[in-house]
């Protein structure tokens, strides 16, 4: 919460792919696998539960890194490019991804409810000797230590993504911690021959020893996650991809901060991006809009005029560019000049329709026409063009993203 409110760059590193937070998830699930395997090769009545847990966590940790694709850089097969929502070689993104879908929403609620039942209700039921819970325990269904219940409640809430602030990634870190500590708890109790459900049998020395192991595991994961992130940033091939991902994250989070009226943070993120692309009128418009909504009219007009100057320069070079006309229309509209905005929207539409006529099977032409219809607020027409573009080139992440966003709007 502190990072999200005060340190947005740190929050991006904690919640974005191939960065610190995702590697924390990976290594916590890896620890769960190791501790579970230790229990598996024992006489514990819980060994088959931990066999299933080890398999599940191995699957999760490999899915997190797309089975090594983003680490080693191999390309996705055509089937995954076409049908996977993120275009990567993994299974979970066939159902969920960076776009809102009904299946994704359903699975989020299923996972949240499962976390509440397993991480909160089950250990409490065992503590109060519920017959059904005791029966499940005797059948070898291990419950988390009761002390972890706040972790599972918070993870369940964050998993729903109610704040739309990438908090599901924080939930996954918490789930990883919860499962790793649970597996360590049973492995430790097995080693010391302690009944996991009888706290009175734990000596002070046992408690201190277990606490030390938990703290050591946390420190090791933090250190290794940081080292892995640094290593990924040190290699030119992965560095370029991660830097692009961070920039994309900064733009997305700036929009999210705008939604929560955190104008100063939004402007800071946009200005960081603008320093890398000083002639980007899109970023100029976003900064101007943030200043306008925050009541700073002077800076709103300053950045708005700079955006118009950049757009006009591009328009003079590419008068027959639909995107140049759309950008100029957006800037004029933001500055309140609806007459000029309408003129350039009409020019963009005429250019798009001519391109579609000349190239009826062009996915790029359909996509561009969709963007013009969207600017005109003809959302049904925009969806039809995005749908055409996506069908013509189903492997394009850009077209897939536009299609799902337009479908959600409708």
Short mmCIF file of C-alpha atoms in Angstrom, two decimals:
data_model
loop_
_atom_site.label_atom_id
_atom_site.label_comp_id
_atom_site.label_asym_id
_atom_site.label_seq_id
_atom_site.Cartn_x
_atom_site.Cartn_y
_atom_site.Cartn_z
CA UNK A 1 0.00 0.00 0.00
CA UNK A 2 2.84 2.39 0.87
CA UNK A 3 4.56 1.60 -2.43
CA UNK A 4 1.34 2.08 -4.42
CA UNK A 5 0.61 5.45 -2.79
CA UNK A 6 4.09 6.92 -2.47
CA UNK A 7 6.56 4.96 -4.61
CA UNK A 8 4.91 4.02 -7.93
CA UNK A 9 8.12 2.84 -9.62
CA UNK A 10 8.78 0.43 -6.74
CA UNK A 11 5.19 -0.81 -7.03
CA UNK A 12 5.65 -1.45 -10.75
CA UNK A 13 8.78 -3.49 -10.00
CA UNK A 14 6.79 -5.43 -7.40
CA UNK A 15 3.86 -6.28 -9.68
CA UNK A 16 5.12 -6.52 -13.25
CA UNK A 17 6.30 -9.54 -15.26
CA UNK A 18 9.96 -10.60 -15.09
CA UNK A 19 10.59 -8.22 -12.20
CA UNK A 20 11.05 -8.55 -8.46
CA UNK A 21 7.48 -9.47 -7.48
CA UNK A 22 7.04 -12.18 -10.08
CA UNK A 23 10.34 -13.79 -9.15
CA UNK A 24 9.22 -13.75 -5.51
CA UNK A 25 6.17 -15.73 -6.56
CA UNK A 26 8.36 -18.16 -8.49
CA UNK A 27 10.76 -18.81 -5.62
CA UNK A 28 8.08 -19.12 -2.93
CA UNK A 29 6.34 -21.79 -5.00
CA UNK A 30 9.75 -23.40 -5.58
CA UNK A 31 10.29 -23.57 -1.80
CA UNK A 32 6.84 -25.10 -1.44
CA UNK A 33 7.85 -27.82 -3.90
CA UNK A 34 11.06 -28.55 -1.96
CA UNK A 35 9.37 -28.71 1.46
CA UNK A 36 6.51 -30.79 0.03
CA UNK A 37 8.93 -33.33 -1.45
CA UNK A 38 10.58 -33.67 1.96
CA UNK A 39 7.20 -34.65 3.44
CA UNK A 40 6.44 -36.93 0.49
CA UNK A 41 9.39 -39.19 1.28
CA UNK A 42 8.22 -39.86 4.81
CA UNK A 43 5.58 -41.86 6.62
CA UNK A 44 3.37 -38.80 7.20
CA UNK A 45 -0.35 -39.27 6.62
CA UNK A 46 -0.24 -35.98 4.68
CA UNK A 47 2.35 -37.13 2.13
CA UNK A 48 -0.12 -37.60 -0.76
CA UNK A 49 -1.59 -34.14 -0.17
CA UNK A 50 1.91 -32.68 -0.42
CA UNK A 51 2.59 -34.72 -3.54
CA UNK A 52 -0.39 -33.02 -5.20
CA UNK A 53 0.72 -29.66 -3.79
CA UNK A 54 4.26 -30.15 -5.16
CA UNK A 55 2.91 -30.93 -8.62
CA UNK A 56 0.50 -27.98 -8.51
CA UNK A 57 3.18 -25.54 -7.35
CA UNK A 58 5.66 -26.78 -9.97
CA UNK A 59 2.99 -26.14 -12.61
CA UNK A 60 2.29 -22.64 -11.21
CA UNK A 61 5.94 -21.60 -11.02
CA UNK A 62 6.62 -22.75 -14.58
CA UNK A 63 3.48 -21.05 -15.87
CA UNK A 64 4.69 -17.82 -14.22
CA UNK A 65 7.74 -17.79 -16.50
CA UNK A 66 5.87 -19.34 -19.47
CA UNK A 67 7.94 -22.50 -19.08
CA UNK A 68 11.16 -20.55 -19.59
CA UNK A 69 10.08 -18.68 -22.71
CA UNK A 70 10.66 -15.19 -21.34
CA UNK A 71 13.95 -16.22 -19.76
CA UNK A 72 15.46 -17.94 -22.81
CA UNK A 73 13.61 -15.94 -25.45
CA UNK A 74 12.22 -18.68 -27.70
CA UNK A 75 9.22 -17.83 -29.84
CA UNK A 76 5.70 -19.11 -29.20
CA UNK A 77 4.35 -21.78 -31.57
CA UNK A 78 1.65 -20.56 -33.95
CA UNK A 79 -1.19 -22.17 -31.99
CA UNK A 80 -0.22 -20.26 -28.82
CA UNK A 81 0.27 -17.01 -30.73
CA UNK A 82 -3.23 -17.31 -32.16
CA UNK A 83 -5.25 -18.59 -29.19
CA UNK A 84 -3.33 -17.62 -26.05
CA UNK A 85 -4.63 -14.26 -24.73
CA UNK A 86 -1.07 -13.09 -24.12
CA UNK A 87 0.52 -14.89 -27.07
CA UNK A 88 2.84 -16.84 -24.75
CA UNK A 89 3.56 -20.53 -24.27
CA UNK A 90 1.51 -21.27 -21.18
CA UNK A 91 -1.90 -22.73 -20.40
CA UNK A 92 -3.53 -20.30 -17.97
CA UNK A 93 -3.56 -17.45 -20.50
CA UNK A 94 -5.96 -19.43 -22.68
CA UNK A 95 -8.57 -18.55 -20.02
CA UNK A 96 -7.20 -15.42 -18.34
CA UNK A 97 -4.95 -12.61 -19.43
CA UNK A 98 -4.50 -8.85 -19.54
CA UNK A 99 -8.07 -8.44 -20.84
CA UNK A 100 -11.31 -8.66 -18.90
CA UNK A 101 -13.37 -11.70 -19.83
CA UNK A 102 -16.31 -13.43 -18.16
CA UNK A 103 -14.19 -16.57 -17.65
CA UNK A 104 -11.45 -14.52 -16.00
CA UNK A 105 -13.96 -12.89 -13.62
CA UNK A 106 -15.49 -16.27 -12.77
CA UNK A 107 -12.08 -17.82 -12.03
CA UNK A 108 -11.09 -14.86 -9.86
CA UNK A 109 -14.13 -15.43 -7.64
CA UNK A 110 -13.54 -19.18 -7.55
CA UNK A 111 -9.95 -18.62 -6.44
CA UNK A 112 -10.95 -16.01 -3.84
CA UNK A 113 -13.59 -18.32 -2.35
CA UNK A 114 -11.14 -21.24 -2.37
CA UNK A 115 -8.56 -19.18 -0.48
CA UNK A 116 -11.15 -18.25 2.15
CA UNK A 117 -12.35 -21.83 2.56
CA UNK A 118 -8.92 -23.47 2.65
CA UNK A 119 -6.90 -20.74 4.38
CA UNK A 120 -9.47 -19.46 6.90
CA UNK A 121 -12.54 -21.65 7.40
CA UNK A 122 -10.73 -25.02 7.31
CA UNK A 123 -8.06 -24.26 9.95
CA UNK A 124 -10.65 -22.59 12.21
CA UNK A 125 -12.95 -25.62 11.80
CA UNK A 126 -10.10 -27.93 12.82
CA UNK A 127 -9.29 -25.74 15.81
CA UNK A 128 -12.90 -26.02 17.00
CA UNK A 129 -12.97 -29.75 16.21
CA UNK A 130 -15.65 -29.69 13.52
CA UNK A 131 -16.45 -33.32 12.64
CA UNK A 132 -16.19 -32.82 8.89
CA UNK A 133 -12.91 -30.86 9.18
CA UNK A 134 -11.42 -33.49 11.51
CA UNK A 135 -12.50 -36.19 9.05
CA UNK A 136 -10.77 -34.35 6.18
CA UNK A 137 -7.65 -33.97 8.30
CA UNK A 138 -7.59 -37.69 9.06
CA UNK A 139 -7.88 -38.35 5.34
CA UNK A 140 -4.63 -36.42 4.91
CA UNK A 141 -5.88 -32.98 3.78
CA UNK A 142 -3.36 -30.67 5.47
CA UNK A 143 -4.62 -27.30 6.72
CA UNK A 144 -2.47 -24.16 6.90
CA UNK A 145 -1.32 -23.02 10.35
CA UNK A 146 -4.14 -20.97 11.85
CA UNK A 147 -1.82 -17.97 12.28
CA UNK A 148 -1.79 -17.49 8.49
CA UNK A 149 -5.51 -16.69 8.22
CA UNK A 150 -5.03 -12.89 7.74
CA UNK A 151 -2.68 -13.61 4.82
CA UNK A 152 -5.31 -15.74 3.06
CA UNK A 153 -8.10 -13.19 3.65
CA UNK A 154 -6.03 -10.34 2.20
CA UNK A 155 -4.96 -12.52 -0.75
CA UNK A 156 -8.60 -13.43 -1.45
CA UNK A 157 -9.65 -9.77 -1.49
CA UNK A 158 -6.73 -8.67 -3.66
CA UNK A 159 -7.27 -11.57 -6.07
CA UNK A 160 -10.59 -10.02 -7.10
CA UNK A 161 -8.78 -6.94 -8.45
CA UNK A 162 -11.40 -4.56 -7.06
CA UNK A 163 -8.97 -1.64 -7.14
CA UNK A 164 -7.73 -2.39 -10.68
CA UNK A 165 -4.21 -1.71 -9.55
CA UNK A 166 -2.47 -4.99 -10.44
CA UNK A 167 -3.08 -6.13 -6.87
CA UNK A 168 -3.71 -9.73 -7.98
CA UNK A 169 0.07 -10.00 -8.37
CA UNK A 170 0.47 -9.05 -4.69
CA UNK A 171 -2.13 -11.71 -3.87
CA UNK A 172 -0.04 -14.33 -5.68
CA UNK A 173 3.01 -13.40 -3.60
CA UNK A 174 0.90 -13.85 -0.46
CA UNK A 175 -0.40 -17.22 -1.68
CA UNK A 176 3.19 -18.30 -2.37
CA UNK A 177 4.24 -17.27 1.14
CA UNK A 178 1.23 -19.01 2.68
CA UNK A 179 1.84 -22.31 0.90
CA UNK A 180 5.62 -22.24 1.50
CA UNK A 181 5.15 -21.61 5.24
CA UNK A 182 2.47 -24.34 5.40
CA UNK A 183 4.77 -26.91 3.77
CA UNK A 184 7.68 -25.82 5.98
CA UNK A 185 5.43 -26.08 9.07
CA UNK A 186 4.52 -29.71 8.35
CA UNK A 187 8.09 -30.62 7.39
CA UNK A 188 9.42 -29.09 10.62
CA UNK A 189 6.75 -30.76 12.76
CA UNK A 190 7.52 -34.09 11.11
CA UNK A 191 11.25 -33.68 11.79
CA UNK A 192 10.65 -32.78 15.47
CA UNK A 193 7.83 -35.35 15.84
CA UNK A 194 5.32 -32.70 16.96
CA UNK A 195 1.55 -32.90 16.47
CA UNK A 196 0.72 -30.01 14.11
CA UNK A 197 -2.64 -29.43 15.82
CA UNK A 198 -1.43 -29.38 19.43
CA UNK A 199 0.32 -26.07 20.08
CA UNK A 200 0.98 -27.01 23.71
CA UNK A 201 3.51 -29.61 22.53
CA UNK A 202 5.66 -26.94 20.91
CA UNK A 203 8.49 -25.88 23.20
CA UNK A 204 9.91 -22.36 23.16
CA UNK A 205 13.01 -23.75 21.47
CA UNK A 206 10.88 -25.38 18.76
CA UNK A 207 8.96 -22.15 18.18
CA UNK A 208 12.15 -20.10 17.92
CA UNK A 209 13.73 -22.63 15.57
CA UNK A 210 10.68 -22.65 13.31
CA UNK A 211 10.49 -18.82 13.34
CA UNK A 212 14.17 -18.66 12.39
CA UNK A 213 13.56 -20.97 9.41
CA UNK A 214 10.60 -18.91 8.22
CA UNK A 215 12.61 -15.68 8.45
CA UNK A 216 15.58 -17.32 6.72
CA UNK A 217 13.30 -18.51 3.89
CA UNK A 218 11.88 -15.00 3.46
CA UNK A 219 15.35 -13.43 3.37
CA UNK A 220 16.63 -16.00 0.88
CA UNK A 221 13.66 -15.46 -1.44
CA UNK A 222 14.04 -11.67 -1.26
CA UNK A 223 17.76 -11.93 -2.03
CA UNK A 224 17.42 -14.45 -4.86
CA UNK A 225 14.47 -12.57 -6.39
CA UNK A 226 16.49 -9.36 -6.38
CA UNK A 227 19.49 -11.16 -7.87
CA UNK A 228 17.41 -12.74 -10.62
CA UNK A 229 15.79 -9.41 -11.49
CA UNK A 230 19.23 -7.79 -11.65
CA UNK A 231 20.52 -10.62 -13.85
CA UNK A 232 17.56 -10.25 -16.23
CA UNK A 233 18.29 -6.52 -16.50
CA UNK A 234 21.99 -7.18 -17.07
CA UNK A 235 21.54 -9.19 -20.27
CA UNK A 236 20.90 -6.97 -23.33
CA UNK A 237 18.27 -9.31 -24.83
CA UNK A 238 16.07 -9.46 -21.74
CA UNK A 239 16.95 -5.92 -20.65
CA UNK A 240 15.36 -4.34 -23.72
CA UNK A 241 12.14 -6.32 -23.28
CA UNK A 242 11.91 -5.56 -19.57
CA UNK A 243 12.57 -1.85 -20.09
CA UNK A 244 9.76 -1.73 -22.68
CA UNK A 245 7.52 -3.57 -20.22
CA UNK A 246 8.40 -1.07 -17.46
CA UNK A 247 7.61 1.85 -19.76
CA UNK A 248 4.31 0.22 -20.68
CA UNK A 249 3.64 -0.27 -16.97
CA UNK A 250 4.41 3.38 -16.22
CA UNK A 251 1.88 4.50 -18.84
CA UNK A 252 -0.78 2.09 -17.52
CA UNK A 253 -0.20 3.07 -13.90
CA UNK A 254 -0.30 6.76 -14.79
CA UNK A 255 -3.83 6.19 -16.14
CA UNK A 256 -4.75 4.34 -12.94
CA UNK A 257 -3.44 7.19 -10.79
CA UNK A 258 -5.52 9.58 -12.90
CA UNK A 259 -8.58 7.48 -12.07
CA UNK A 260 -7.85 7.97 -8.36
CA UNK A 261 -7.14 11.71 -8.90
CA UNK A 262 -3.50 11.35 -7.89
CA UNK A 263 -2.50 14.02 -10.39
CA UNK A 264 1.06 14.62 -9.13
CA UNK A 265 2.04 10.95 -9.41
CA UNK A 266 0.40 10.63 -12.83
CA UNK A 267 2.27 13.70 -14.12
CA UNK A 268 5.56 12.39 -12.71
CA UNK A 269 5.16 9.06 -14.51
CA UNK A 270 4.16 10.71 -17.80
CA UNK A 271 7.07 13.14 -17.57
CA UNK A 272 9.51 10.27 -17.00
CA UNK A 273 8.28 8.76 -20.24
CA UNK A 274 8.32 12.13 -22.01
CA UNK A 275 12.03 12.56 -21.22
CA UNK A 276 12.66 9.48 -23.37
CA UNK A 277 10.25 10.60 -26.11
CA UNK A 278 10.17 14.42 -26.06
CA UNK A 279 8.18 14.60 -29.32
CA UNK A 280 5.36 12.32 -28.16
CA UNK A 281 2.12 14.30 -28.41
CA UNK A 282 0.16 11.51 -26.68
CA UNK A 283 2.23 11.99 -23.52
CA UNK A 284 1.93 15.77 -23.85
CA UNK A 285 -1.86 15.44 -23.99
CA UNK A 286 -1.94 13.18 -20.95
CA UNK A 287 0.15 15.63 -18.91
CA UNK A 288 -2.01 18.55 -20.07
CA UNK A 289 -5.15 16.63 -19.14
CA UNK A 290 -3.78 15.84 -15.66
CA UNK A 291 -2.99 19.53 -15.07
CA UNK A 292 -6.43 20.54 -16.38
CA UNK A 293 -8.20 18.17 -13.97
CA UNK A 294 -6.02 19.28 -11.09
CA UNK A 295 -6.96 22.92 -11.74
CA UNK A 296 -3.57 24.11 -13.04
CA UNK A 297 -4.79 25.99 -16.11
CA UNK A 298 -1.41 27.58 -16.89
CA UNK A 299 0.42 24.27 -17.27
CA UNK A 300 -2.57 22.73 -19.03
CA UNK A 301 -2.32 25.35 -21.79
CA UNK A 302 1.48 25.12 -21.91
CA UNK A 303 1.52 21.37 -22.54
CA UNK A 304 -1.58 21.57 -24.76
CA UNK A 305 0.10 24.10 -27.07
CA UNK A 306 3.25 21.97 -27.22
CA UNK A 307 1.13 18.94 -28.15
CA UNK A 308 -0.55 20.92 -30.96
CA UNK A 309 2.85 22.07 -32.27
CA UNK A 310 4.12 18.48 -32.40
CA UNK A 311 0.90 17.24 -34.04
CA UNK A 312 0.94 20.02 -36.66
CA UNK A 313 4.56 19.27 -37.54
CA UNK A 314 3.71 15.63 -38.10
CA UNK A 315 0.55 16.54 -40.02
CA UNK A 316 2.54 18.75 -42.39
CA UNK A 317 4.86 15.83 -43.10
CA UNK A 318 2.06 13.23 -43.39
CA UNK A 319 -1.23 14.95 -44.30
CA UNK A 320 -2.63 11.66 -45.64
CA UNK A 321 -1.92 9.80 -42.41
CA UNK A 322 -5.08 8.80 -40.55
CA UNK A 323 -3.19 8.50 -37.27
CA UNK A 324 -1.71 12.01 -37.67
CA UNK A 325 -5.20 13.41 -38.23
CA UNK A 326 -6.61 11.49 -35.26
CA UNK A 327 -3.86 12.74 -32.97
CA UNK A 328 -4.43 16.34 -34.05
CA UNK A 329 -8.19 15.89 -33.56
CA UNK A 330 -7.67 14.62 -30.01
CA UNK A 331 -5.43 17.54 -29.13
CA UNK A 332 -7.79 20.14 -30.58
CA UNK A 333 -10.71 18.52 -28.79
CA UNK A 334 -8.81 18.61 -25.48
CA UNK A 335 -8.08 22.32 -26.03
CA UNK A 336 -11.77 23.00 -26.73
CA UNK A 337 -11.45 23.66 -30.48
CA UNK A 338 -14.20 21.32 -31.66
CA UNK A 339 -14.32 22.81 -35.18
CA UNK A 340 -10.71 21.87 -35.97
CA UNK A 341 -11.14 18.55 -34.17
CA UNK A 342 -14.15 17.63 -36.33
CA UNK A 343 -12.30 18.63 -39.53
CA UNK A 344 -9.41 16.26 -38.81
CA UNK A 345 -11.72 13.43 -37.72
CA UNK A 346 -13.51 13.70 -41.06
CA UNK A 347 -10.16 13.69 -42.88
CA UNK A 348 -9.07 10.59 -40.95
CA UNK A 349 -12.36 8.84 -41.78
CA UNK A 350 -12.06 9.67 -45.49
CA UNK A 351 -8.47 8.36 -45.55
CA UNK A 352 -9.50 5.17 -43.71
CA UNK A 353 -12.44 4.43 -45.98
CA UNK A 354 -10.27 4.93 -49.07
CA UNK A 355 -7.62 2.56 -47.66
CA UNK A 356 -10.28 -0.06 -46.87
CA UNK A 357 -11.59 0.26 -50.42
CA UNK A 358 -8.08 -0.20 -51.86
CA UNK A 359 -7.05 -2.95 -49.41
CA UNK A 360 -10.18 -4.78 -48.19
CA UNK A 361 -8.14 -7.64 -46.68
CA UNK A 362 -5.70 -5.41 -44.80
CA UNK A 363 -5.79 -5.94 -41.03
CA UNK A 364 -3.94 -2.65 -40.46
CA UNK A 365 -6.54 -0.74 -42.50
CA UNK A 366 -9.39 -2.29 -40.50
CA UNK A 367 -7.64 -1.53 -37.22
CA UNK A 368 -7.02 2.10 -38.19
CA UNK A 369 -10.66 2.54 -39.25
CA UNK A 370 -11.70 1.06 -35.90
CA UNK A 371 -9.63 3.67 -34.06
CA UNK A 372 -11.27 6.46 -36.06
CA UNK A 373 -14.76 5.11 -35.33
CA UNK A 374 -13.81 4.89 -31.66
CA UNK A 375 -12.72 8.55 -31.70
CA UNK A 376 -16.11 9.39 -33.25
CA UNK A 377 -17.76 7.39 -30.42
CA UNK A 378 -19.27 4.97 -32.95
CA UNK A 379 -18.41 2.06 -30.69
CA UNK A 380 -20.34 -0.67 -32.51
CA UNK A 381 -18.67 0.22 -35.82
CA UNK A 382 -15.30 0.33 -34.06
CA UNK A 383 -15.86 -3.15 -32.62
CA UNK A 384 -16.71 -4.54 -36.06
CA UNK A 385 -13.43 -3.22 -37.49
CA UNK A 386 -11.36 -4.46 -34.54
CA UNK A 387 -13.06 -7.83 -34.94
CA UNK A 388 -12.10 -7.88 -38.64
CA UNK A 389 -8.50 -6.93 -37.89
CA UNK A 390 -8.22 -9.62 -35.20
CA UNK A 391 -9.69 -12.30 -37.48
CA UNK A 392 -7.39 -11.29 -40.33
CA UNK A 393 -4.33 -11.47 -38.06
CA UNK A 394 -5.16 -13.46 -34.90
CA UNK A 395 -1.50 -13.59 -33.79
CA UNK A 396 -1.33 -9.79 -33.27
CA UNK A 397 -1.31 -8.75 -29.61
CA UNK A 398 -2.28 -5.21 -30.61
CA UNK A 399 -5.40 -6.33 -32.49
CA UNK A 400 -6.32 -8.81 -29.75
CA UNK A 401 -6.09 -6.07 -27.14
CA UNK A 402 -8.26 -3.68 -29.19
CA UNK A 403 -10.83 -6.42 -29.82
CA UNK A 404 -11.26 -7.35 -26.16
CA UNK A 405 -11.42 -3.75 -24.99
CA UNK A 406 -14.03 -2.89 -27.59
CA UNK A 407 -16.05 -5.99 -26.74
CA UNK A 408 -15.96 -5.08 -23.05
CA UNK A 409 -17.17 -1.55 -23.82
CA UNK A 410 -20.14 -2.92 -25.77
#
